[in-house]
Coordinates of C-alpha atoms in Angstrom, one line a residue:
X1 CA 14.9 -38.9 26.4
X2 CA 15.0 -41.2 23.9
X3 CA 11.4 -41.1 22.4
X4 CA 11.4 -37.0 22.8
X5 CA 13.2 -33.9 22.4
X6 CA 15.1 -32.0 24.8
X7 CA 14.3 -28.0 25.0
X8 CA 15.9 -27.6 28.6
X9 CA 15.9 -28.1 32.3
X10 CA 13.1 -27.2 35.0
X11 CA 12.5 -28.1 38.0
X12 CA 14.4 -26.5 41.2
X13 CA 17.7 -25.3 40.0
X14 CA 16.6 -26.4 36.4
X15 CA 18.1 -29.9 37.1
X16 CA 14.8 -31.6 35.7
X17 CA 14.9 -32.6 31.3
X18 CA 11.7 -31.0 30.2
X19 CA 11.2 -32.7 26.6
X20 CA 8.5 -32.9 24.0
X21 CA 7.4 -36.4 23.1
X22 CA 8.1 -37.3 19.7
X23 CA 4.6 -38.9 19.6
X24 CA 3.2 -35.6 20.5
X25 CA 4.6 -33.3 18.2
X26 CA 2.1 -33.6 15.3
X27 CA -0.3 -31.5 18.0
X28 CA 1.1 -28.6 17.3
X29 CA 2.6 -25.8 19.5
X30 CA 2.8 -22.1 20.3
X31 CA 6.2 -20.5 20.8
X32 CA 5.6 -16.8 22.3
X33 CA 7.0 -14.1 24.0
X34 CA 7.9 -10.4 23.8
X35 CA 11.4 -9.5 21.2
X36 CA 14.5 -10.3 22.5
X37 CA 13.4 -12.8 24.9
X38 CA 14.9 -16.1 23.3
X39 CA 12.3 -17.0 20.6
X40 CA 14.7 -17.7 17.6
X41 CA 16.4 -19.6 20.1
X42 CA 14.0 -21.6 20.9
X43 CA 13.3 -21.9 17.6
X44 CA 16.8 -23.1 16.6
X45 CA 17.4 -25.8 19.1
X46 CA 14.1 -27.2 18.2
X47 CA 15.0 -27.3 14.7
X48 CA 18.0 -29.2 15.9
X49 CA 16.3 -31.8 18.4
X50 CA 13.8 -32.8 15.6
X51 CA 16.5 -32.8 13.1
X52 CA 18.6 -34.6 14.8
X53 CA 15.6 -37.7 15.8
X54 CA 15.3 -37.8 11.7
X55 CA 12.3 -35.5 11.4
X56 CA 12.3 -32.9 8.3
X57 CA 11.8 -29.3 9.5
X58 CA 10.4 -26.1 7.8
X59 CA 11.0 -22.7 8.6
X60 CA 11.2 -19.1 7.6
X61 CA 14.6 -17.1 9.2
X62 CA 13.1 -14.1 9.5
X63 CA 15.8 -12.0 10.8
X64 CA 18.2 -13.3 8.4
X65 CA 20.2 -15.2 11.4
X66 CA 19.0 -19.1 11.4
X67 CA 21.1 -19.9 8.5
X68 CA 23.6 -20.7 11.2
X69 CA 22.2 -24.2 11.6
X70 CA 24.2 -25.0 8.7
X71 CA 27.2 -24.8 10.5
X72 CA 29.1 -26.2 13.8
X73 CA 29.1 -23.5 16.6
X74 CA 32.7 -23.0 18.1
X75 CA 34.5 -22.7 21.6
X76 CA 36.0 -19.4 20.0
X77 CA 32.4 -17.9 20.1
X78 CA 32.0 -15.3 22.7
X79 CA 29.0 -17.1 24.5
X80 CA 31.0 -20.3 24.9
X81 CA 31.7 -20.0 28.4
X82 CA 28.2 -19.5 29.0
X83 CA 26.8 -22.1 26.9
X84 CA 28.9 -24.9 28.9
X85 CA 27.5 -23.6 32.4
X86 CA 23.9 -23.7 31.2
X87 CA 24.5 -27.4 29.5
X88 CA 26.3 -28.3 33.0
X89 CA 23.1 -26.8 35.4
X90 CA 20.3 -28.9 32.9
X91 CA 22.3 -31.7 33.0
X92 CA 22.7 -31.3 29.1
X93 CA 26.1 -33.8 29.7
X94 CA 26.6 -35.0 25.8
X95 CA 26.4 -31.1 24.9
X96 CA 28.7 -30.4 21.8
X97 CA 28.4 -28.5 18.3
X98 CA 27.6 -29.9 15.4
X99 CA 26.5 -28.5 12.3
X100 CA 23.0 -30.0 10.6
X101 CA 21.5 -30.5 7.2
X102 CA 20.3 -27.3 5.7
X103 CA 18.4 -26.9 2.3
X104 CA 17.9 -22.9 1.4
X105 CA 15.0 -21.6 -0.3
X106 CA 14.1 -18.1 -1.8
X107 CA 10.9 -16.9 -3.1
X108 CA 13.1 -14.6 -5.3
X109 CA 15.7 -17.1 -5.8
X110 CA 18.9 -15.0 -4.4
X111 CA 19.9 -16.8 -1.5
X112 CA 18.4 -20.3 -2.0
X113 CA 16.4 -22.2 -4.3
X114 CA 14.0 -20.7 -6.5
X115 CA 10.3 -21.4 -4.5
X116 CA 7.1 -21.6 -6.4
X117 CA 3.3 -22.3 -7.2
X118 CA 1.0 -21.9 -9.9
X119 CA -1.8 -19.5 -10.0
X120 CA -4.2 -22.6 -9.8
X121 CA -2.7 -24.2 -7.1
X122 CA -3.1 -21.3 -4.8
X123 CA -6.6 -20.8 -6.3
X124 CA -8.9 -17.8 -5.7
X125 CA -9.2 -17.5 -2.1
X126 CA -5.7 -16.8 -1.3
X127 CA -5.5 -14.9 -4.0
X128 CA -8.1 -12.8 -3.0
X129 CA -6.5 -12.1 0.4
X130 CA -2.8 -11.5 -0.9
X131 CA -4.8 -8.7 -3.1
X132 CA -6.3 -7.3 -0.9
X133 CA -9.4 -7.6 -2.5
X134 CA -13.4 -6.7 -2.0
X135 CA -16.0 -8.9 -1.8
X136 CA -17.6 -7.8 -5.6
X137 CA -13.7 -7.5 -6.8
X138 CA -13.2 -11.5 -4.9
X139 CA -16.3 -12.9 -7.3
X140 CA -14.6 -11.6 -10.6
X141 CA -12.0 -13.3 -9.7
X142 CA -13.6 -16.5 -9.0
X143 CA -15.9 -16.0 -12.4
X144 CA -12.3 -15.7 -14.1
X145 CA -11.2 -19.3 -12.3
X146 CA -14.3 -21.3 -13.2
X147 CA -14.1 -20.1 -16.8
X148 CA -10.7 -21.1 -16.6
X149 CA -11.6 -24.6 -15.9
X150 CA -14.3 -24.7 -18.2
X151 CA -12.2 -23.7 -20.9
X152 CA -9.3 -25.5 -21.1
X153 CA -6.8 -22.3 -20.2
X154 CA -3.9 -23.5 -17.5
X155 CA -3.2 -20.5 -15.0
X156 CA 0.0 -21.0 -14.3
X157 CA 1.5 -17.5 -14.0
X158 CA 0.6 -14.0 -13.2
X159 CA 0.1 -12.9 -17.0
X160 CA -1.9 -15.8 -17.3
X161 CA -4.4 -14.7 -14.8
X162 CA -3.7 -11.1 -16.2
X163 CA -4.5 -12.1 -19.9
X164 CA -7.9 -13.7 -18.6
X165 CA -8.5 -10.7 -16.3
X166 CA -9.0 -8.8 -20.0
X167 CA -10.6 -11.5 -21.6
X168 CA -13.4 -11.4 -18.9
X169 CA -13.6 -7.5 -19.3
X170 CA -14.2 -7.7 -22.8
X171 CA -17.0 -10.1 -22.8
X172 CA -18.4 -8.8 -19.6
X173 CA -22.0 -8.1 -21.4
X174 CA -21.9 -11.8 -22.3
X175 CA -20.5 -13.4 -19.0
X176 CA -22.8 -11.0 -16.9
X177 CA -26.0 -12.4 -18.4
X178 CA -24.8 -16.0 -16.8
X179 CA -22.6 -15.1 -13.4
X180 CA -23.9 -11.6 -12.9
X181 CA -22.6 -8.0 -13.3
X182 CA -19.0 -7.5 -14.5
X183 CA -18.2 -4.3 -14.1
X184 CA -14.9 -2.4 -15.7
X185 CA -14.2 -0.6 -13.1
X186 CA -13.7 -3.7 -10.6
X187 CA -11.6 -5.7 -13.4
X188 CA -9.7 -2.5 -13.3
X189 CA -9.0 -2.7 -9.7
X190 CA -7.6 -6.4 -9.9
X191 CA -5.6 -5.7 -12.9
X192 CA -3.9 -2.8 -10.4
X193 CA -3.2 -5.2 -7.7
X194 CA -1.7 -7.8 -10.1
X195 CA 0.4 -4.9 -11.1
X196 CA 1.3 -3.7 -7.5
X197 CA 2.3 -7.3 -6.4
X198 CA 4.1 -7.6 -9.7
X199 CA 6.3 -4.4 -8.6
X200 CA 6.6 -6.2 -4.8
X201 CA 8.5 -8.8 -6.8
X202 CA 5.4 -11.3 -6.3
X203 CA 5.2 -12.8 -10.1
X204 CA 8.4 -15.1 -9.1
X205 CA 6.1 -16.9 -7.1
X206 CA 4.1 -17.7 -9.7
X207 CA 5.3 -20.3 -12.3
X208 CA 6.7 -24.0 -13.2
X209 CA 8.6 -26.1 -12.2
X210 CA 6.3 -26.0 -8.8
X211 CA 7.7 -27.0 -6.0
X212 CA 6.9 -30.9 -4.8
X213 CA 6.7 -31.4 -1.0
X214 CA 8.5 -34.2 -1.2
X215 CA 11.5 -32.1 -1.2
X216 CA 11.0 -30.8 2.1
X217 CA 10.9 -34.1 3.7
X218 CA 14.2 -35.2 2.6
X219 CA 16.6 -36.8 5.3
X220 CA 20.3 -37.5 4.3
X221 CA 22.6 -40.2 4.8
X222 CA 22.9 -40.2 8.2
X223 CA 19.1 -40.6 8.6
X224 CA 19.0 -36.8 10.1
X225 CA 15.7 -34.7 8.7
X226 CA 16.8 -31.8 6.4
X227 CA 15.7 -27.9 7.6
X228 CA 14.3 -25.9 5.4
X229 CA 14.9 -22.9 5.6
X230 CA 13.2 -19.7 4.0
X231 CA 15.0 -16.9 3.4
X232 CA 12.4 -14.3 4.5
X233 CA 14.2 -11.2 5.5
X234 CA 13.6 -9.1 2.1
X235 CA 10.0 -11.2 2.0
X236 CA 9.2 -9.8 5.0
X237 CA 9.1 -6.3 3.2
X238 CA 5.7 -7.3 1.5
X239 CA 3.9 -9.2 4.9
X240 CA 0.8 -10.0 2.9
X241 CA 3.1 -12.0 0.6
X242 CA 4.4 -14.0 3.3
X243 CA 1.6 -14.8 5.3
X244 CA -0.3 -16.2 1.9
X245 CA 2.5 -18.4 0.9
X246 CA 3.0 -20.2 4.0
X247 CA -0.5 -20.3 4.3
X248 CA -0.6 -21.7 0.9
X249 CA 2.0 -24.6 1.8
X250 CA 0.1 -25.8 4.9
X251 CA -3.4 -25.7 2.6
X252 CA -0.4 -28.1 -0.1
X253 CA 0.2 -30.4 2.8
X254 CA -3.0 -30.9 4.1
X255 CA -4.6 -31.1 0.8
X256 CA -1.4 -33.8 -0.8
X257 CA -0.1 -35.9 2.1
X258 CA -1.7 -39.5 3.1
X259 CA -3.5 -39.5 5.9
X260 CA -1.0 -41.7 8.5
X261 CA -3.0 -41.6 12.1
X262 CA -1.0 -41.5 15.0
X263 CA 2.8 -41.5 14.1
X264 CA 5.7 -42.7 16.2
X265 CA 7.0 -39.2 15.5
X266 CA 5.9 -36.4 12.8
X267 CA 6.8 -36.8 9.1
X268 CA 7.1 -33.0 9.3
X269 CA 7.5 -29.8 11.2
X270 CA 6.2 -26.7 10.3
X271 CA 7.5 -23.6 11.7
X272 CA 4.9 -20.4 11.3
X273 CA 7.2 -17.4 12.2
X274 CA 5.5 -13.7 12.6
X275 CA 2.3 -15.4 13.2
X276 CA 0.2 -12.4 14.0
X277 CA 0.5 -11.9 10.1
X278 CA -1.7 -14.4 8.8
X279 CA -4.8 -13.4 11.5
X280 CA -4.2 -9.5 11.2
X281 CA -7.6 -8.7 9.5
X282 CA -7.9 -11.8 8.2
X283 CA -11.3 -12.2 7.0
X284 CA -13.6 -15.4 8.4
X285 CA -13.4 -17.4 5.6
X286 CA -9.8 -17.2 6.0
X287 CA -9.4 -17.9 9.6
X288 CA -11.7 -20.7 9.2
X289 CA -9.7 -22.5 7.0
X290 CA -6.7 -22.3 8.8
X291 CA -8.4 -23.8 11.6
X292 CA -9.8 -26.8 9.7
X293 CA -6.0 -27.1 8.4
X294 CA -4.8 -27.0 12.3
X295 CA -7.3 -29.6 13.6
X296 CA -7.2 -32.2 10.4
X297 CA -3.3 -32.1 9.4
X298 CA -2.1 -34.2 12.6
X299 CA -3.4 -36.9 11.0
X300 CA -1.2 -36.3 7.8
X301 CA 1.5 -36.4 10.0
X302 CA 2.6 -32.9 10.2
X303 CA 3.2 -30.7 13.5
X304 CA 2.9 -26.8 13.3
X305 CA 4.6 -24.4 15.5
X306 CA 3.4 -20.6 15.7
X307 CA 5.4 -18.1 16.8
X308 CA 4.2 -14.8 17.8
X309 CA 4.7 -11.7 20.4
X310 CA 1.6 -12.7 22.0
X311 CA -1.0 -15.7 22.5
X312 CA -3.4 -13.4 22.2
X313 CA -2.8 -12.7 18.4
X314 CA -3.6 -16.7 17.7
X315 CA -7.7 -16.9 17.1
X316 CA -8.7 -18.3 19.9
X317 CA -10.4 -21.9 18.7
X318 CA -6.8 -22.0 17.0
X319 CA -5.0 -21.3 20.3
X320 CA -7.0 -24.3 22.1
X321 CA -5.8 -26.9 20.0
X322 CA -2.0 -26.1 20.7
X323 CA -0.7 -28.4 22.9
X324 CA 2.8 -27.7 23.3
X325 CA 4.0 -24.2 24.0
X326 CA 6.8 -22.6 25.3
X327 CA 6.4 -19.3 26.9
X328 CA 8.5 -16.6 26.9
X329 CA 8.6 -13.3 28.9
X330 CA 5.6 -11.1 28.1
X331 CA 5.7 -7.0 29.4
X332 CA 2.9 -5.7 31.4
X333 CA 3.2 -2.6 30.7
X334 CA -0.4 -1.1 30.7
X335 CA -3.9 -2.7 31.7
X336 CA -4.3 -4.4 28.5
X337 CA -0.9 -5.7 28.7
X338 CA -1.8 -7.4 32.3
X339 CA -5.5 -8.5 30.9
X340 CA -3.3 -10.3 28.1
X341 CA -0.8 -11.5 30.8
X342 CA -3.7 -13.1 32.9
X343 CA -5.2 -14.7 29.6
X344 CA -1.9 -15.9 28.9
X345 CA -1.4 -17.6 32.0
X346 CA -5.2 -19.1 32.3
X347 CA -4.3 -21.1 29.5
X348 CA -1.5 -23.8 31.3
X349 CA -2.1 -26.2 33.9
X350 CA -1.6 -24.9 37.4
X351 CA 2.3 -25.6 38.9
X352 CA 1.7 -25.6 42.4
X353 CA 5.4 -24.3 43.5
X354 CA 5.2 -20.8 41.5
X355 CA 2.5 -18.4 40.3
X356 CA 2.4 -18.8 36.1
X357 CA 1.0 -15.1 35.7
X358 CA 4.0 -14.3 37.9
X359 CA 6.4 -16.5 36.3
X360 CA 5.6 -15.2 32.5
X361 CA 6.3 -12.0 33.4
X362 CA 9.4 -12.1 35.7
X363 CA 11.7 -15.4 33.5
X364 CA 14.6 -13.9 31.8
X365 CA 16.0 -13.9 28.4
X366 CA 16.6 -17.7 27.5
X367 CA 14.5 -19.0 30.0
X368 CA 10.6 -20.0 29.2
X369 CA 7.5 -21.2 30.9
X370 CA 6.5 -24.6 29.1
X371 CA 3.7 -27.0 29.2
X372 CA 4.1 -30.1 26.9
X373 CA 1.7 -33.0 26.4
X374 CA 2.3 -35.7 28.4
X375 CA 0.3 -39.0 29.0
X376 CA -2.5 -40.1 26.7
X377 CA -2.4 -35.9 25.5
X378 CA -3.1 -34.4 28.3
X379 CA -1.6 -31.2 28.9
X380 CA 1.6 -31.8 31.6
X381 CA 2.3 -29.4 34.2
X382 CA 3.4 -25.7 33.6
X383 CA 7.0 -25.9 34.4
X384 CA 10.0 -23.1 34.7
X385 CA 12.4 -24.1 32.5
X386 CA 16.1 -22.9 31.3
X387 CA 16.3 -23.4 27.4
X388 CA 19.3 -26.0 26.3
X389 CA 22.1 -24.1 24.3
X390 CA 22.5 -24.6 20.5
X391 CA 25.5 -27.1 19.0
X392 CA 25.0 -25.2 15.1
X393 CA 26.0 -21.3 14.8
X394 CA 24.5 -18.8 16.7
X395 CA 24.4 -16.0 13.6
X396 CA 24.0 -16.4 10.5
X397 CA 26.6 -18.0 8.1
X398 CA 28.2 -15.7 5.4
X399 CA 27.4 -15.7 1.5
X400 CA 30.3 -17.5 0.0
X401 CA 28.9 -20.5 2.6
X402 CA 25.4 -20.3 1.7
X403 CA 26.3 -20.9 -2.1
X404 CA 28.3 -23.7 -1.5
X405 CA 25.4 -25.2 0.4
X406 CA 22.9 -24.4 -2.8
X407 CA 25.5 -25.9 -5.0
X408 CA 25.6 -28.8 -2.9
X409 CA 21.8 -29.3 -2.5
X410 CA 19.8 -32.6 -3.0
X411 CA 17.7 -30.3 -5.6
X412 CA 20.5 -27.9 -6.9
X413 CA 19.4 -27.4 -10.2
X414 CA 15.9 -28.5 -10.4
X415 CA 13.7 -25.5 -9.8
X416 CA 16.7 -22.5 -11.1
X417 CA 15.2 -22.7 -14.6
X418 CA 11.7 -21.1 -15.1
X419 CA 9.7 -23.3 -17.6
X420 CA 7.2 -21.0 -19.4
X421 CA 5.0 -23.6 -20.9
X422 CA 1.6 -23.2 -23.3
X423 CA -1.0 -21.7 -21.1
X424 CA -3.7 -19.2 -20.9
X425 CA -1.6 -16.2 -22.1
X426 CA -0.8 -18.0 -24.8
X427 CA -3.9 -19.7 -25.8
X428 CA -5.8 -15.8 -25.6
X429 CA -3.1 -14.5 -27.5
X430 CA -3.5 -16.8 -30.7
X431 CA -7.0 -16.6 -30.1
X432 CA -6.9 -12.7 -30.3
X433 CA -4.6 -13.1 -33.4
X434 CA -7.2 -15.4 -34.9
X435 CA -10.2 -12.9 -34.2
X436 CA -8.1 -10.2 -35.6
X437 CA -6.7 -11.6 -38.7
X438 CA -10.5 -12.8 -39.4
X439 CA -11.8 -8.8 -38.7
X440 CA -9.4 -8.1 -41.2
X441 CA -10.7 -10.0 -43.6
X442 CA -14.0 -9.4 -43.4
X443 CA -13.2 -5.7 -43.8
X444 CA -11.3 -6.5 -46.5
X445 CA -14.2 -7.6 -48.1
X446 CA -16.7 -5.7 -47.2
X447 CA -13.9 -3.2 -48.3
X448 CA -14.2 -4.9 -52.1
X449 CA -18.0 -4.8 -51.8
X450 CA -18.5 -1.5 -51.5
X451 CA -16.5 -0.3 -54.5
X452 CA -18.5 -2.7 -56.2
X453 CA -21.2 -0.8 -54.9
X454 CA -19.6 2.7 -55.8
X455 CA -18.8 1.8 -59.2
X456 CA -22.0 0.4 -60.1
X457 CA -23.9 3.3 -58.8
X458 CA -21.5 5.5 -60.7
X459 CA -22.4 3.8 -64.1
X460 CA -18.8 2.4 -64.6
X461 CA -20.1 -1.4 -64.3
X462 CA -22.9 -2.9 -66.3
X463 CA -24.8 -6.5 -65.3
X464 CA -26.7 -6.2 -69.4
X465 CA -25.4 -7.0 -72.4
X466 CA -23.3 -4.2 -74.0
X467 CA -24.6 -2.0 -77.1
X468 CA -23.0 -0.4 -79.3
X469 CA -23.5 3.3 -80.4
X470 CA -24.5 3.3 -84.1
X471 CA -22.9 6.6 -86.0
X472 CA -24.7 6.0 -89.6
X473 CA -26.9 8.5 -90.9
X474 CA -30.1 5.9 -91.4
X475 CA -29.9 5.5 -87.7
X476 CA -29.6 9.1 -87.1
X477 CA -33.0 10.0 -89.4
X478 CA -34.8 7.0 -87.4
X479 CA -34.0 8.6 -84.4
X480 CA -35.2 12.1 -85.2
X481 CA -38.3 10.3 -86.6
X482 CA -38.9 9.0 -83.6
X483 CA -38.6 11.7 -81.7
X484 CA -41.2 13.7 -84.5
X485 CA -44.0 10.8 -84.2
X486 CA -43.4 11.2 -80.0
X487 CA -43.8 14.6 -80.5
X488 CA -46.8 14.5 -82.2
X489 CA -48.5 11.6 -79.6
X490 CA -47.8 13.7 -76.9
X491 CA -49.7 16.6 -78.7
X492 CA -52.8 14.7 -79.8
X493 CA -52.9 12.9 -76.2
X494 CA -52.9 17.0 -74.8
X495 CA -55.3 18.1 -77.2
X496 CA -57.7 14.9 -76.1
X497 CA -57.6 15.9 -72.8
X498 CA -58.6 19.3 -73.8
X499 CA -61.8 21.0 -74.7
X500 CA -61.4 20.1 -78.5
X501 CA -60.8 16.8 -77.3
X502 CA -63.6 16.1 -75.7
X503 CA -65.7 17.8 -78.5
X504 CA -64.2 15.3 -80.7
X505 CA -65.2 12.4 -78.4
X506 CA -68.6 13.6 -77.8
X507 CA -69.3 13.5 -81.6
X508 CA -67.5 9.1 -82.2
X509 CA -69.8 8.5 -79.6
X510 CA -72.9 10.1 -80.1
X511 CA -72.6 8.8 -83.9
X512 CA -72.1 5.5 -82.6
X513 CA -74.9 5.3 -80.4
X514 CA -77.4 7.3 -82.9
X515 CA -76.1 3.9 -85.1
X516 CA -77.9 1.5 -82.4

């Protein structure tokens, strides 16, 4: 099986090699089935065959237990015994453990290497749904990117987007009047979220150096494709956190990567653990843009695996363009259970030896119902098949090995530093510093102009030439003169306007006009 990779034996007494064709794999898959059926299993020795055929491989380790790839599984393991039978009965006859290439990443940098994004690069969309937010508090945000862009401020953090969060509050009168109503109370509620996902341990997500997918399509020297693994089991705790960041690196992928047609064999494999997580109300927008990333990435070259409980928690027009899929045991527990179970088994091409709907529900645990893509893409038979054992660790490695593997990483070193460069914060922070020190000193001097005012009303400053008060006695007699002669004016101007006055008046005139 040169030109494909082996996940077991089918067939009666499992003596027929059920593979998936290399070709193929950039057609994505499904891996399902109810817990503690064999999915991480599955999962591992798929990670292995791909690795192994020099194709890099992502994944999230959910449980905390696939870090065992990085290591050689051994005949002292209790499952040994069993391991070699199964290899024997599927004809597996160059079975033997090895361990394979492993690089370790953490979105909270404690057991791998630091993981991140900017603010930007994720962009308001996923934002929005890792928030949590509404549909008024979603165009706030989005108001807040575009200005962003318009304005020269780089988002690269969270207290970037926080910083421009109150800049758009305080100039909401101004920004309303162009993108429509900003209101406090919905800033508020963002500002709260930022806060909560902050607290969750989110903000490590955010920052530079970013991480550059060409590091997760690194072979080494041996020409065998490096896994990537995730550490998810504390991410896990915040689900919404997860979902969006895988999300985010498929939307990286599809958005980065060269478009390469129909490879010999994928450039990458993505593994979406906990599936159910990214649909689980999900709004449409959402769900529609994972399917346009499922339909047009196979042409970047890149193969996506999702792993859930239950087909039924993949959106349907997502579901139909899965092509490989390996089906573990589902319960039918209750009539929903069986409608599922029916769904389930209406979905692979007919095996005319056994009953699919019967054969999901009765296989047992490492043991799966498959259906790979065979000639030309067309879906292959539905086939019972016996899962191949693992060659790396079955369990997870311990801590003292995991740091030796960081410290001997291909990237050890290059994202552990956080590089807070000049961005929005910043640039709103001198700008807030500018527009205070200038209040300041306008009220400084309207400060000065008002005791200008005070003094001058007050009679303490004078604008006319200043006089001096005259003490001689000459000056003193001309003043009481003065105020004698006024004296008298004011009297003869009373006496005018009396009846004497006008007596007087009478008589000028009547003389004078007697004179005519």
């Amino acid at each position: 099986m040169q030109d494909s990779i082996f996940i077991g034996g089918g067939g009666e007494g499992y003596g027929e090699k059920q593979g998936l064709k290399l070709k193929y794999a950039n057609r994505h898959g499904l891996i399902a089935g109810a817990t503690g059926t064999g999915k991480t299993v599955t999962l591992q020795i798929m990670a292995e065959e791909f690795s192994a055929r020099g194709v890099p491989v992502f994944l999230s380790d959910v449980k905390g237990d696939l870090s065992g790839l990085a290591a050689a599984g051994s005949p002292d393991f209790k499952l040994h015994d069993a391991f070699m039978d199964r290899a024997g009965k599927i004809g597996f006859g160059d079975y033997s453990y090895q361990a394979f290439p492993v690089t370790f990443w953490d979105l909270f940098g404690e057991q791998g290497h630091p993981v991140r994004t900017t603010v930007a690069e994720m962009g308001p969309l996923l934002i929005s749904r890792l928030l949590e937010l509404s549909e008024a508090q979603e165009g706030i945000l989005n108001i807040a990117f575009r200005l962003a862009d318009e304005q020269g401020l780089p988002l690269l953090d969270l207290k970037d987007l926080q910083a421009l969060l109150v800049w758009v509050g305080e100039n909401r009168a101004n920004l309303s009047l162009r993108y429509g109503n900003i209101s406090v109370q919905s800033v508020g509620a963002i500002q709260r979220r930022l806060l909560v996902l902050e607290n969750q341990g989110g903000a490590k997500l955010f920052g530079e150096p970013a991480l550059e997918l060409a590091d997760l399509m690194r072979t080494d020297l041996d020409g065998h494709g490096r896994i990537n693994i995730l550490a998810a089991d504390k991410l896990m705790a915040s689900p919404r956190l997860y979902a969006t960041f895988l999300l985010w690196l498929l939307s990286e992928l599809f958005e980065d990567l060269p478009e390469v047609g129909d490879p010999d064999k994928p450039k990458l494999v993505f593994f979406f653990d906990e599936a159910h997580l990214l649909f689980d109300d999900a709004p449409k927008a959402l769900v529609d843009k994972v399917e346009q990333v499922a339909r047009l990435i196979r042409s970047k070259g890149v193969g996506v695996y999702f792993i859930t409980q239950n087909p039924a928690d993949v959106p349907e027009d997502i579901l139909g363009q899965l092509g490989n899929r390996v089906q573990h045991a589902l319960r039918a527990f209750t009539a929903r259970d069986r409608k599922e179970l029916r769904l389930a088994a209406e979905t692979y091409r007919d095996n005319p030896r056994f009953d699919t709907e019967e054969a999901i529900r009765e296989v047992g645990v490492g043991e799966a119902v498959t259906s790979f893509l065979a000639k030309k893409g067309v879906p292959g038979v539905v086939e019972r098949t016996l899962i191949r054992p693992p060659s790396s660790r079955l369990g997870p490695i311990d801590p003292g090995e995991r740091k030796r593997l960081i410290d001997a990483s291909p990237v050890a070193g290059k994202y552990e530093v956080l590089n807070d460069r000049h961005s929005a914060y910043e640039i709103l922070a001198k700008r807030a510093q500018q527009a205070a020190e200038n209040a300041e000193e306008a009220e400084r001097r309207e400060a000065e102009a008002d005791e200008m005012e005070r003094e001058f009303k007050a009679a303490r400053r004078y604008t006319g030439a200043h006089v001096k008060r005259s003490t001689s006695r000459k000056s003193r007699s001309n003043a009481r003169g003065d105020t004698v002669g006024e004296a008298l004016g004011k009297a003869l101007v009373k006496e005018l306007r009396g009846t004497t006055g006008r007596r007087i008046v009478r008589g000028i005139l009547g003389g004078l006009f007697k004179g005519r």
